[in-house]
Tab-separated table of N, CA and C in Angstrom:
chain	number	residue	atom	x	y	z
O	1	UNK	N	25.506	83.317	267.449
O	1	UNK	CA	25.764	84.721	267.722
O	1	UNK	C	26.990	85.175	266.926
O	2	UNK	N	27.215	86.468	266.798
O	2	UNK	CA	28.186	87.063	266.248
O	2	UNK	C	29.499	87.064	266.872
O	3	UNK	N	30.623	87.269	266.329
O	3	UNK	CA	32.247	87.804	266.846
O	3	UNK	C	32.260	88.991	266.354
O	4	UNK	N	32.714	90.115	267.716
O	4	UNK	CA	33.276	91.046	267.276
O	4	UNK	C	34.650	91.546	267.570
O	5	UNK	N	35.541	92.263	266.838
O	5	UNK	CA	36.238	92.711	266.739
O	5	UNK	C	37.137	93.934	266.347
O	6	UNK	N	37.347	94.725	267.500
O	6	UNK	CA	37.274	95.914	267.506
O	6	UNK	C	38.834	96.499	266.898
O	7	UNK	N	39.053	97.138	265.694
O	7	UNK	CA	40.144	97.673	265.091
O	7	UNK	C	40.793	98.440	266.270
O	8	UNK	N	40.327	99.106	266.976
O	8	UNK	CA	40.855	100.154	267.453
O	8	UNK	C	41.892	99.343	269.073
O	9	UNK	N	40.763	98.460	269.266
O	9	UNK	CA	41.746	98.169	270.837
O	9	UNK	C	42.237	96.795	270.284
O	10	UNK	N	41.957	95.962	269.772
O	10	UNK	CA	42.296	94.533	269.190
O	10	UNK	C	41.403	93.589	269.890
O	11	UNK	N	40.401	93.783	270.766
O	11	UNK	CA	39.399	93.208	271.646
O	11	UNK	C	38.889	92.377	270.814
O	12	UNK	N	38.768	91.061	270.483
O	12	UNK	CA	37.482	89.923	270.311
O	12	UNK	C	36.775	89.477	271.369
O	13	UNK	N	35.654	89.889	270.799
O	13	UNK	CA	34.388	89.628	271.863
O	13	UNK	C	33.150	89.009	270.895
O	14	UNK	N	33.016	87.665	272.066
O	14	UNK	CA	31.595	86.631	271.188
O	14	UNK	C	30.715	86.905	272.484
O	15	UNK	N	29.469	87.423	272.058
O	15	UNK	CA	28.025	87.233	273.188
O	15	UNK	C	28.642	88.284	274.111
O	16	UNK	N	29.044	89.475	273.510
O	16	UNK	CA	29.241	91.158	274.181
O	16	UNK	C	30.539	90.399	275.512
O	17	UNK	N	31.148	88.655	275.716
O	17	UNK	CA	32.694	88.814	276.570
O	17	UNK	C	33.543	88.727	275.747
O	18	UNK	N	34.461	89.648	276.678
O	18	UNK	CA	35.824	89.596	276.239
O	18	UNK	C	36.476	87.993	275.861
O	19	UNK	N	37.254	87.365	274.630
O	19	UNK	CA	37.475	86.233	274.557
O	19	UNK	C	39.175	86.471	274.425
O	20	UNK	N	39.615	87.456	273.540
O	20	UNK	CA	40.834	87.563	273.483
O	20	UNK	C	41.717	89.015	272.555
O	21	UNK	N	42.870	88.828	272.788
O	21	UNK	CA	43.392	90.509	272.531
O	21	UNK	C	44.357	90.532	271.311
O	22	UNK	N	43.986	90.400	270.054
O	22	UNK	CA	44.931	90.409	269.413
O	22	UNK	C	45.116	91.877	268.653
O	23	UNK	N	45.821	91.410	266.871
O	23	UNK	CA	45.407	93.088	266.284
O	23	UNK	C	45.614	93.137	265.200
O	24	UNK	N	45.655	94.027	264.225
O	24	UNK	CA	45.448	93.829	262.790
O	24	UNK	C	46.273	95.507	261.987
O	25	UNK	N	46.545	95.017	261.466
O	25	UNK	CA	47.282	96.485	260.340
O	25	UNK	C	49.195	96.567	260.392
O	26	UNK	N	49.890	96.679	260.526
O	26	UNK	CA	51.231	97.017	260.397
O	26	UNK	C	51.810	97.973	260.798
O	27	UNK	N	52.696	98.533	261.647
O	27	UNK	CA	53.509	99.593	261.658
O	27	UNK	C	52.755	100.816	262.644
O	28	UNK	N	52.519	101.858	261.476
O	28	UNK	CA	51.548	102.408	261.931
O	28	UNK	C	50.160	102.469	261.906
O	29	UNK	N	49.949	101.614	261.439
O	29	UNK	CA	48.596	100.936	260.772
O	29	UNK	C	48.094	100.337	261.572
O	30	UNK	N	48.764	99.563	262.696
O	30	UNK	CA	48.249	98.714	263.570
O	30	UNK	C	47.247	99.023	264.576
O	31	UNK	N	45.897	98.672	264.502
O	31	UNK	CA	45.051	98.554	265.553
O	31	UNK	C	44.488	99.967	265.574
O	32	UNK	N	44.429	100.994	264.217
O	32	UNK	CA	44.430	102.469	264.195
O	32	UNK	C	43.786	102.348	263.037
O	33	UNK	N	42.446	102.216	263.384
O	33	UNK	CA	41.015	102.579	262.626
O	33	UNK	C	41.170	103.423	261.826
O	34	UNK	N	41.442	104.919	261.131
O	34	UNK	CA	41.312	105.798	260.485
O	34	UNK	C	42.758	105.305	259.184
O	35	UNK	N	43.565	104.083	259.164
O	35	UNK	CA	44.243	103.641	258.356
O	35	UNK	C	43.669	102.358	257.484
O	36	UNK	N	42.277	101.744	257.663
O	36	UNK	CA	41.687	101.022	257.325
O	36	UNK	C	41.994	101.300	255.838
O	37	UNK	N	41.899	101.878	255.622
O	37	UNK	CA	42.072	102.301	253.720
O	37	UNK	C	43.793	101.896	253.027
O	38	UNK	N	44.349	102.001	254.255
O	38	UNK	CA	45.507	101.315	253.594
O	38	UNK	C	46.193	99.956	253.393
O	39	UNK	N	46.467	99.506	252.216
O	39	UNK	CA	46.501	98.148	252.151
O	39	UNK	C	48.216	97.683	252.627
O	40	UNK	N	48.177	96.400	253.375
O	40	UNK	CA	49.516	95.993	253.263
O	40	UNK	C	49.740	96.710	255.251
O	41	UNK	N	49.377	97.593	255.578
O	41	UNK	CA	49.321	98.365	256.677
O	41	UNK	C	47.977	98.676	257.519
O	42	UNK	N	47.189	99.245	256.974
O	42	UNK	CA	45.809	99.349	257.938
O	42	UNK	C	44.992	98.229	258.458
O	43	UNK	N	44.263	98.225	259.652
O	43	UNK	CA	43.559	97.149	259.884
O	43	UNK	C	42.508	96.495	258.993
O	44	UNK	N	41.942	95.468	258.902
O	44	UNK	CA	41.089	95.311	258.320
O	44	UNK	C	40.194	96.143	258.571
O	45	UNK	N	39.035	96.121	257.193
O	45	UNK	CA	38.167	96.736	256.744
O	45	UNK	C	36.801	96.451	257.833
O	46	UNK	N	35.964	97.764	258.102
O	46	UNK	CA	34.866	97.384	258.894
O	46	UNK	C	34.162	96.935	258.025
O	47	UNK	N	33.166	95.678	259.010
O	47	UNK	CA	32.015	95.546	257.750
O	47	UNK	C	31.923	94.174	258.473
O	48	UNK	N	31.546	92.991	257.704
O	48	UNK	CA	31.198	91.743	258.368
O	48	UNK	C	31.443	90.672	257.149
O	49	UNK	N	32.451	89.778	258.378
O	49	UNK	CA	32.871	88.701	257.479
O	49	UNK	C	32.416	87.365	257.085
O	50	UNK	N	32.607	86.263	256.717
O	50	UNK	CA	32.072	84.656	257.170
O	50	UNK	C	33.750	84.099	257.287
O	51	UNK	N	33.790	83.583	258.443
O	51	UNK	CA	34.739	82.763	258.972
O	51	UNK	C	34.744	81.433	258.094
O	52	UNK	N	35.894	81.099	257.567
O	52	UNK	CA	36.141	79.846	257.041
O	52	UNK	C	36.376	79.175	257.989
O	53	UNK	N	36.863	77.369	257.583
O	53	UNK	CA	36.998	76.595	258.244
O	53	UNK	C	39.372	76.689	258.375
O	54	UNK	N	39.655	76.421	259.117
O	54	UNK	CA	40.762	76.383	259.746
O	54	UNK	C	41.730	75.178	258.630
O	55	UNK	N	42.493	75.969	257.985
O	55	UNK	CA	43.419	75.140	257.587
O	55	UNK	C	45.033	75.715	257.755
O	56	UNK	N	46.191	75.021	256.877
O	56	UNK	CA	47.095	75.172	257.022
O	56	UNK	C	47.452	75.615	255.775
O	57	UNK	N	48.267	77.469	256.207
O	57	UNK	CA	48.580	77.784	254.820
O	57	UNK	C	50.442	77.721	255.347
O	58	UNK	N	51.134	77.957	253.531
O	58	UNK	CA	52.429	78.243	253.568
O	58	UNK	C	52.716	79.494	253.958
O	59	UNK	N	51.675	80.374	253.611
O	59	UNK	CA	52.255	82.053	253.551
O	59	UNK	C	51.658	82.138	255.373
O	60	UNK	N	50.606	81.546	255.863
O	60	UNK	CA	49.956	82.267	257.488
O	60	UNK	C	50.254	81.263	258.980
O	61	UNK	N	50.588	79.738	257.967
O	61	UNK	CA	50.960	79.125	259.170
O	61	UNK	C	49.515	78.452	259.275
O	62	UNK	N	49.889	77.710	260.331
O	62	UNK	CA	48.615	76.501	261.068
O	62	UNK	C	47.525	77.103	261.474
O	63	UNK	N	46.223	76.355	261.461
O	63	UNK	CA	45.019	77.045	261.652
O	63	UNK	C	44.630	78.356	261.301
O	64	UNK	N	44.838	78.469	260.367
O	64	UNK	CA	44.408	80.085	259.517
O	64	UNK	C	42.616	79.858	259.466
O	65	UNK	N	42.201	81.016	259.260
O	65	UNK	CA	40.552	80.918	259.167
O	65	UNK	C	40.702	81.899	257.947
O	66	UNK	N	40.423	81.791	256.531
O	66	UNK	CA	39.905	82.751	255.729
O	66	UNK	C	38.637	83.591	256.147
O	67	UNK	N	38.942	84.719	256.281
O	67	UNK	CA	37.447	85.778	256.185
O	67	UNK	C	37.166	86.223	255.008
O	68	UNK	N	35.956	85.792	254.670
O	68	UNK	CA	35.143	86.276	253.444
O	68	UNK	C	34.366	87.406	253.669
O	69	UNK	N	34.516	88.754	253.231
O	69	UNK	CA	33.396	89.517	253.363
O	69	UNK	C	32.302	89.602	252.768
O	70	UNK	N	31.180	89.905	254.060
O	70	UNK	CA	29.691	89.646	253.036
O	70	UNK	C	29.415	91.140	252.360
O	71	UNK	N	28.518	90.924	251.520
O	71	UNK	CA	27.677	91.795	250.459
O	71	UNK	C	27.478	92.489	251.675
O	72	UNK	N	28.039	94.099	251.465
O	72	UNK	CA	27.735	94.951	251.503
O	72	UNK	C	28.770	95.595	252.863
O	73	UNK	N	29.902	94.550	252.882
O	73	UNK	CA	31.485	95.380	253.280
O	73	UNK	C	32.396	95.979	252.673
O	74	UNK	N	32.992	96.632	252.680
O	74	UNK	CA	33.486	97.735	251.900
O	74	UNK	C	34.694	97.220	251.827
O	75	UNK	N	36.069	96.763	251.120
O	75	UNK	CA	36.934	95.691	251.300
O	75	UNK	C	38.137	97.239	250.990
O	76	UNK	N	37.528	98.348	250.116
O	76	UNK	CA	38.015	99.133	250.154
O	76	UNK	C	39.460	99.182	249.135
O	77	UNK	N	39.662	97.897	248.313
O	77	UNK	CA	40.207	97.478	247.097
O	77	UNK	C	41.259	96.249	247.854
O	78	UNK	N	40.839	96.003	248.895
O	78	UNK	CA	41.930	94.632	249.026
O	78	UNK	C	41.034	93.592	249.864
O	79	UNK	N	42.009	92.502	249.866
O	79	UNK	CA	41.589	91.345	249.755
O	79	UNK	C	42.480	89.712	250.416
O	80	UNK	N	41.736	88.965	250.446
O	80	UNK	CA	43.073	88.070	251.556
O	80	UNK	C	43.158	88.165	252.727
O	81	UNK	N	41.685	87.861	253.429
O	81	UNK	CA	41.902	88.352	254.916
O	81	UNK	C	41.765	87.290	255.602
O	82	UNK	N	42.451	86.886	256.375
O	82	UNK	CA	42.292	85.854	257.311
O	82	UNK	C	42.790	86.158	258.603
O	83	UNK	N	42.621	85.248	259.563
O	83	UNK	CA	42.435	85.078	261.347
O	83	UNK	C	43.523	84.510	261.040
O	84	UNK	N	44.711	84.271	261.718
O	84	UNK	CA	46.141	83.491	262.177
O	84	UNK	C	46.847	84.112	263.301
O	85	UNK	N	47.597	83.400	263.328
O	85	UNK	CA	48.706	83.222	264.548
O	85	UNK	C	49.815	84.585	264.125
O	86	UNK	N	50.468	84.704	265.046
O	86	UNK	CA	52.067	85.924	264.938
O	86	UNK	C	52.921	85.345	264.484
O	87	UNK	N	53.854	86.074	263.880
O	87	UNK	CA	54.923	85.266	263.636
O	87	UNK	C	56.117	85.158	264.614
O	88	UNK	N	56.693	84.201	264.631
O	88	UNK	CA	57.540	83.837	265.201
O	88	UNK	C	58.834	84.599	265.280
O	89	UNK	N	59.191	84.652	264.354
O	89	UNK	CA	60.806	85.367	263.950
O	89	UNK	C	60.593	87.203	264.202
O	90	UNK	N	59.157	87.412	263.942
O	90	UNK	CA	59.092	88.863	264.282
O	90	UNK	C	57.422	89.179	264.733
O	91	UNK	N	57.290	89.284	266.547
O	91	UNK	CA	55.995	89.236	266.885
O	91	UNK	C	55.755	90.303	266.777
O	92	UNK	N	54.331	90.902	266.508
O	92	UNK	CA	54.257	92.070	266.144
O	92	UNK	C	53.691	92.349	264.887
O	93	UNK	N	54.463	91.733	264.197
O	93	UNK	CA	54.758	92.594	262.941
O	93	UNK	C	53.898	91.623	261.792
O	94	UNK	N	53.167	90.394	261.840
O	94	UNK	CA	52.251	89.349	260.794
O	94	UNK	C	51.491	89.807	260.118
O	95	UNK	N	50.672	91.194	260.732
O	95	UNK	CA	49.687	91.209	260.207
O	95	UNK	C	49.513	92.474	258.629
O	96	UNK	N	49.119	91.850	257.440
O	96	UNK	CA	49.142	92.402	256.055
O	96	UNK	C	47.442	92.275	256.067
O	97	UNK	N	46.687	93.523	256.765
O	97	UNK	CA	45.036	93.542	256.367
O	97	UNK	C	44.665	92.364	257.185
O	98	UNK	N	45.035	91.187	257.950
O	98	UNK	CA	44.834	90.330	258.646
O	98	UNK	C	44.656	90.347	260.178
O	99	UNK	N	43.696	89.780	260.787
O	99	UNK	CA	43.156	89.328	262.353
O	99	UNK	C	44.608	89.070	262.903
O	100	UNK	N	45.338	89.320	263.686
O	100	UNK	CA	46.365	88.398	264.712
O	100	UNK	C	45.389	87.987	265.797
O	101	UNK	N	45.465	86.753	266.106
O	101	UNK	CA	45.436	85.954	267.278
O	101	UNK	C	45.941	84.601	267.634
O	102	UNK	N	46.041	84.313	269.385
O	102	UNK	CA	46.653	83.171	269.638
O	102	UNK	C	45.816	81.877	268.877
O	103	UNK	N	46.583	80.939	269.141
O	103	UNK	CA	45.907	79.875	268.531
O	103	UNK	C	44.860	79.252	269.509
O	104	UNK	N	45.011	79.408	270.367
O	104	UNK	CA	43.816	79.063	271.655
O	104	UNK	C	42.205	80.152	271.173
O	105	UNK	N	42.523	81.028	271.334
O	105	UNK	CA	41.524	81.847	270.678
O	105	UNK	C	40.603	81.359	269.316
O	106	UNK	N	42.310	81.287	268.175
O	106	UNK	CA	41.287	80.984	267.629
O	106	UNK	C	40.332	79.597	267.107
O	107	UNK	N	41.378	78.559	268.131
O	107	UNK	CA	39.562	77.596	268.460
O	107	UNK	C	38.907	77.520	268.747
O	108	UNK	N	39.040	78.773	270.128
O	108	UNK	CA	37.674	78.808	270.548
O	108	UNK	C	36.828	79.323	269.304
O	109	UNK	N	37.287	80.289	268.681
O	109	UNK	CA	36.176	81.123	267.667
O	109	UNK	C	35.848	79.816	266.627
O	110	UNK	N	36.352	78.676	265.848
O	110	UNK	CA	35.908	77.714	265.283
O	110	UNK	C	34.947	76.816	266.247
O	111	UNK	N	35.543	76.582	267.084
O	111	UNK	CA	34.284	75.462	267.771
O	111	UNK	C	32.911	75.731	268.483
O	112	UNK	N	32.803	77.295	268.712
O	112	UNK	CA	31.912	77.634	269.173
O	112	UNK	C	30.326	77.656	268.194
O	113	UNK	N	31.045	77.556	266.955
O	113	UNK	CA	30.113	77.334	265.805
O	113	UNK	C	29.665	78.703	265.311
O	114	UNK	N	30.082	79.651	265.636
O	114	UNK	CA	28.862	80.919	265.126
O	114	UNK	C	30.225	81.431	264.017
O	115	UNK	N	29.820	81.472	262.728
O	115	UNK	CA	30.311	81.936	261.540
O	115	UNK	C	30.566	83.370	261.167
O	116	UNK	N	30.345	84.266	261.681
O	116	UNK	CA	29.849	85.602	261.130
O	116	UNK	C	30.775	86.265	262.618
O	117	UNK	N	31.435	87.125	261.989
O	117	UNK	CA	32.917	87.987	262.528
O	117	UNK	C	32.157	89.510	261.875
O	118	UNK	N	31.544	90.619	263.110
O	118	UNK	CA	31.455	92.157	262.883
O	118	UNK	C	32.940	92.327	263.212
O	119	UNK	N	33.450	93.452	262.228
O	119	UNK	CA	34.563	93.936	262.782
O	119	UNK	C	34.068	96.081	262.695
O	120	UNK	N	34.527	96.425	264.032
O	120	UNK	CA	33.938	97.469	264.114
O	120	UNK	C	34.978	98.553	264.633
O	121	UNK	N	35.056	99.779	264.594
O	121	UNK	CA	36.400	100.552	264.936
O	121	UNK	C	36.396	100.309	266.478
C-alpha cells in the first residue's frame, strides 16, 4: 500500500491511519502548501515518490530515506528530497524541500515494506 503525506497538516498516514506528525518547508514555508514552488523553503512537491533504502548521510544525519520522484511529479526545479530526523541544535527548522520525521516513524515506514510515498496538500 501507499504512504501518504499531507503538506498542509504534516500527517503521515499508511492504509488511510494516522502513523505520525512531522513537516516539511522552512520558515514560512513550513507545512503551507501554496509555497511548494519555493525551493530551500516550501514543502515538498505534490506528486509521488519511491522511498529509498535508509542510510547515513553527513548533511541529514542517521537513517535518511532518499525520495525519488516518479515520472510524472512535478519537482518544480528542485531536487534532494529525503525523509530524516530534526535537527538537534535547532528543532524546527531541518527541513530544505525535505519530510521531517521521528526516527521511530521512520522505521516503521522502511519495514513495513510498501515503497511508494503520495504526498498531497
Amino acid at each position: 500500500m501507499t504512504w501518504t503525506y499531507s503538506q498542509t497538516t504534516g500527517t503521515l498516514t499508511h492504509n488511510e491511519h494516522i502513523v505520525g506528525h512531522g513537516y516539511s518547508g522552512y520558515g514560512a514555508g513550513k507545512n503551507n502548501f501554496p509555497m511548494q514552488t519555493v525551493r530551500d523553503a516550501g514543502t515538498i512537491p505534490e506528486g509521488y515518490y519511491t522511498i529509498g533504502s535508509p542510510h547515513r548521510s553527513d548533511h541529514v544525519g542517521n537513517f535518511a530515506m532518499s525520495l525519488t520522484p516518479e515520472p510524472g511529479t512535478r519537482t518544480l526545479g528542485r531536487d534532494a528530497f529525503f525523509l530524516h530526523g530534526d535537527s538537534t541544535r535547532h528543532p524546527g527548522s531541518a527541513s530544505n524541500d525535505c519530510i521531517i520525521m521521528d526516527r521511530i516513524i521512520r522505521e516503521k515506514v522502511w519495514t513495513s515494506g510498501d515503497r511508494q510515498l503520495k504526498v498531497v496538500p
